[in-house]
PDB file of C-alpha atoms in Angstrom:
ATOM      1  CA  MET A   1      43.008 -69.803 -19.939  1.00 70.00           C
ATOM      2  CA  LYS A   2      44.116 -73.418 -20.121  1.00 84.00           C
ATOM      3  CA  PHE A   3      41.858 -75.616 -22.246  1.00 92.00           C
ATOM      4  CA  LEU A   4      41.828 -79.400 -22.342  1.00 92.00           C
ATOM      5  CA  LYS A   5      42.630 -80.635 -25.850  1.00 94.00           C
ATOM      6  CA  LYS A   6      40.124 -83.398 -26.603  1.00 94.00           C
ATOM      7  CA  LEU A   7      40.308 -83.396 -30.414  1.00 94.00           C
ATOM      8  CA  VAL A   8      43.151 -81.526 -32.122  1.00 96.00           C
ATOM      9  CA  GLY A   9      43.227 -80.256 -35.711  1.00 96.00           C
ATOM     10  CA  ASP A  10      45.644 -78.074 -37.677  1.00 96.00           C
ATOM     11  CA  LYS A  11      43.943 -74.738 -36.936  1.00 96.00           C
ATOM     12  CA  CYS A  12      41.721 -75.453 -33.959  1.00 96.00           C
ATOM     13  CA  TYR A  13      40.921 -77.980 -31.287  1.00 97.00           C
ATOM     14  CA  LEU A  14      37.901 -78.997 -29.247  1.00 96.00           C
ATOM     15  CA  SER A  15      37.817 -78.657 -25.476  1.00 95.00           C
ATOM     16  CA  PRO A  16      34.982 -79.882 -23.207  1.00 92.00           C
ATOM     17  CA  VAL A  17      32.484 -77.172 -22.276  1.00 92.00           C
ATOM     18  CA  ASP A  18      32.261 -75.907 -18.718  1.00 89.00           C
ATOM     19  CA  ASP A  19      30.816 -72.700 -17.269  1.00 86.00           C
ATOM     20  CA  ILE A  20      34.125 -70.795 -17.066  1.00 88.00           C
ATOM     21  CA  LEU A  21      33.296 -68.838 -20.248  1.00 90.00           C
ATOM     22  CA  ALA A  22      29.628 -68.197 -19.443  1.00 90.00           C
ATOM     23  CA  ASP A  23      30.039 -64.438 -19.882  1.00 88.00           C
ATOM     24  CA  LYS A  24      31.657 -64.796 -23.317  1.00 90.00           C
ATOM     25  CA  VAL A  25      29.121 -67.384 -24.532  1.00 84.00           C
ATOM     26  CA  ALA A  26      26.273 -65.178 -23.265  1.00 86.00           C
ATOM     27  CA  GLN A  27      27.668 -62.339 -25.392  1.00 85.00           C
ATOM     28  CA  TRP A  28      27.736 -64.631 -28.426  1.00 82.00           C
ATOM     29  CA  SER A  29      24.212 -65.916 -27.684  1.00 82.00           C
ATOM     30  CA  ASN A  30      22.844 -62.369 -27.489  1.00 81.00           C
ATOM     31  CA  ASP A  31      24.609 -61.233 -30.658  1.00 77.00           C
ATOM     32  CA  LEU A  32      21.928 -60.641 -33.289  1.00 74.00           C
ATOM     33  CA  ARG A  33      24.050 -62.269 -36.017  1.00 76.00           C
ATOM     34  CA  VAL A  34      24.252 -65.464 -33.953  1.00 73.00           C
ATOM     35  CA  SER A  35      20.773 -65.544 -32.398  1.00 71.00           C
ATOM     36  CA  ILE A  36      19.003 -65.173 -35.754  1.00 70.00           C
ATOM     37  CA  ARG A  37      20.676 -68.328 -37.001  1.00 69.00           C
ATOM     38  CA  THR A  38      20.223 -70.350 -33.786  1.00 69.00           C
ATOM     39  CA  GLY A  39      16.553 -69.427 -33.392  1.00 66.00           C
ATOM     40  CA  ASP A  40      17.189 -67.776 -30.021  1.00 68.00           C
ATOM     41  CA  ILE A  41      16.480 -64.226 -31.175  1.00 66.00           C
ATOM     42  CA  SER A  42      13.591 -63.704 -28.723  1.00 68.00           C
ATOM     43  CA  ASP A  43      15.480 -65.139 -25.727  1.00 75.00           C
ATOM     44  CA  MET A  44      17.107 -62.851 -23.187  1.00 78.00           C
ATOM     45  CA  ILE A  45      20.144 -64.878 -22.120  1.00 83.00           C
ATOM     46  CA  THR A  46      21.837 -63.602 -18.977  1.00 85.00           C
ATOM     47  CA  VAL A  47      25.228 -64.812 -17.779  1.00 89.00           C
ATOM     48  CA  ASP A  48      23.533 -66.851 -15.030  1.00 90.00           C
ATOM     49  CA  VAL A  49      21.145 -68.485 -17.501  1.00 88.00           C
ATOM     50  CA  GLN A  50      24.058 -69.233 -19.823  1.00 86.00           C
ATOM     51  CA  ARG A  51      26.071 -70.714 -16.932  1.00 89.00           C
ATOM     52  CA  GLU A  52      23.232 -73.122 -16.054  1.00 88.00           C
ATOM     53  CA  TYR A  53      22.832 -74.084 -19.700  1.00 84.00           C
ATOM     54  CA  LEU A  54      26.555 -74.739 -20.145  1.00 86.00           C
ATOM     55  CA  ASN A  55      26.657 -76.869 -16.990  1.00 84.00           C
ATOM     56  CA  GLY A  56      23.863 -79.058 -18.348  1.00 85.00           C
ATOM     57  CA  MET A  57      25.097 -79.360 -21.927  1.00 82.00           C
ATOM     58  CA  ASN A  58      27.153 -82.509 -21.449  1.00 76.00           C
ATOM     59  CA  GLU A  59      24.272 -84.230 -19.655  1.00 79.00           C
ATOM     60  CA  ARG A  60      22.209 -83.953 -22.848  1.00 74.00           C
ATOM     61  CA  GLY A  61      24.919 -84.766 -25.392  1.00 79.00           C
ATOM     62  CA  TYR A  62      28.511 -83.788 -26.027  1.00 91.00           C
ATOM     63  CA  ALA A  63      29.552 -80.126 -26.070  1.00 92.00           C
ATOM     64  CA  PHE A  64      32.913 -78.548 -26.813  1.00 94.00           C
ATOM     65  CA  TYR A  65      34.464 -75.146 -27.100  1.00 94.00           C
ATOM     66  CA  ILE A  66      36.063 -74.548 -30.499  1.00 96.00           C
ATOM     67  CA  VAL A  67      39.476 -73.111 -29.652  1.00 97.00           C
ATOM     68  CA  ASP A  68      41.856 -71.341 -32.033  1.00 96.00           C
ATOM     69  CA  ALA A  69      45.086 -73.368 -31.820  1.00 95.00           C
ATOM     70  CA  GLU A  70      47.274 -70.353 -32.600  1.00 95.00           C
ATOM     71  CA  ASN A  71      46.255 -68.221 -29.612  1.00 94.00           C
ATOM     72  CA  ASP A  72      44.267 -70.637 -27.390  1.00 94.00           C
ATOM     73  CA  GLU A  73      41.160 -68.436 -27.588  1.00 95.00           C
ATOM     74  CA  ALA A  74      37.657 -69.920 -27.643  1.00 94.00           C
ATOM     75  CA  ILE A  75      35.908 -68.884 -30.855  1.00 94.00           C
ATOM     76  CA  GLY A  76      32.713 -70.905 -30.640  1.00 91.00           C
ATOM     77  CA  VAL A  77      30.779 -73.890 -29.366  1.00 92.00           C
ATOM     78  CA  ILE A  78      29.922 -77.169 -31.075  1.00 93.00           C
ATOM     79  CA  ARG A  79      27.493 -79.725 -29.717  1.00 90.00           C
ATOM     80  CA  LEU A  80      26.326 -83.212 -30.638  1.00 91.00           C
ATOM     81  CA  MET A  81      22.878 -83.979 -29.225  1.00 87.00           C
ATOM     82  CA  ARG A  82      19.825 -86.199 -29.669  1.00 89.00           C
ATOM     83  CA  ILE A  83      22.162 -89.097 -30.302  1.00 91.00           C
ATOM     84  CA  SER A  84      20.380 -92.249 -31.472  1.00 93.00           C
ATOM     85  CA  HIS A  85      22.558 -95.316 -31.203  1.00 94.00           C
ATOM     86  CA  ILE A  86      19.769 -97.399 -32.734  1.00 97.00           C
ATOM     87  CA  HIS A  87      19.308 -95.236 -35.847  1.00 97.00           C
ATOM     88  CA  LYS A  88      22.949 -94.130 -35.865  1.00 96.00           C
ATOM     89  CA  ASN A  89      22.259 -90.417 -36.190  1.00 96.00           C
ATOM     90  CA  ALA A  90      22.440 -87.236 -34.138  1.00 94.00           C
ATOM     91  CA  VAL A  91      21.885 -83.498 -34.341  1.00 92.00           C
ATOM     92  CA  LEU A  92      24.905 -81.221 -34.622  1.00 92.00           C
ATOM     93  CA  GLY A  93      24.724 -77.616 -33.447  1.00 88.00           C
ATOM     94  CA  MET A  94      27.553 -75.118 -33.843  1.00 88.00           C
ATOM     95  CA  PHE A  95      28.119 -71.407 -33.649  1.00 83.00           C
ATOM     96  CA  ILE A  96      31.151 -69.222 -34.012  1.00 85.00           C
ATOM     97  CA  GLY A  97      31.004 -66.069 -31.881  1.00 71.00           C
TER      98      GLY A  97
END
């Protein structure tokens, strides 16, 4: 898959989120090791639910896939949300699948 390189580092880069990887992100979201830490352990996240969520992520903040630069494989999602320009703070959410 071809990702857009928005912010590039030595080992990974960030690419804007879209719904193309909804099935993979749904697998991550339903993984017990991930859902315990995100607080979503009781949620049943289907691919369709994940697709809708991914499509709305950038409307409520900034969301990116974390992509391994060596093999161009998405390894997680990072999101900046609840951005307050007045108080100059935000909430950062991230998980590696």
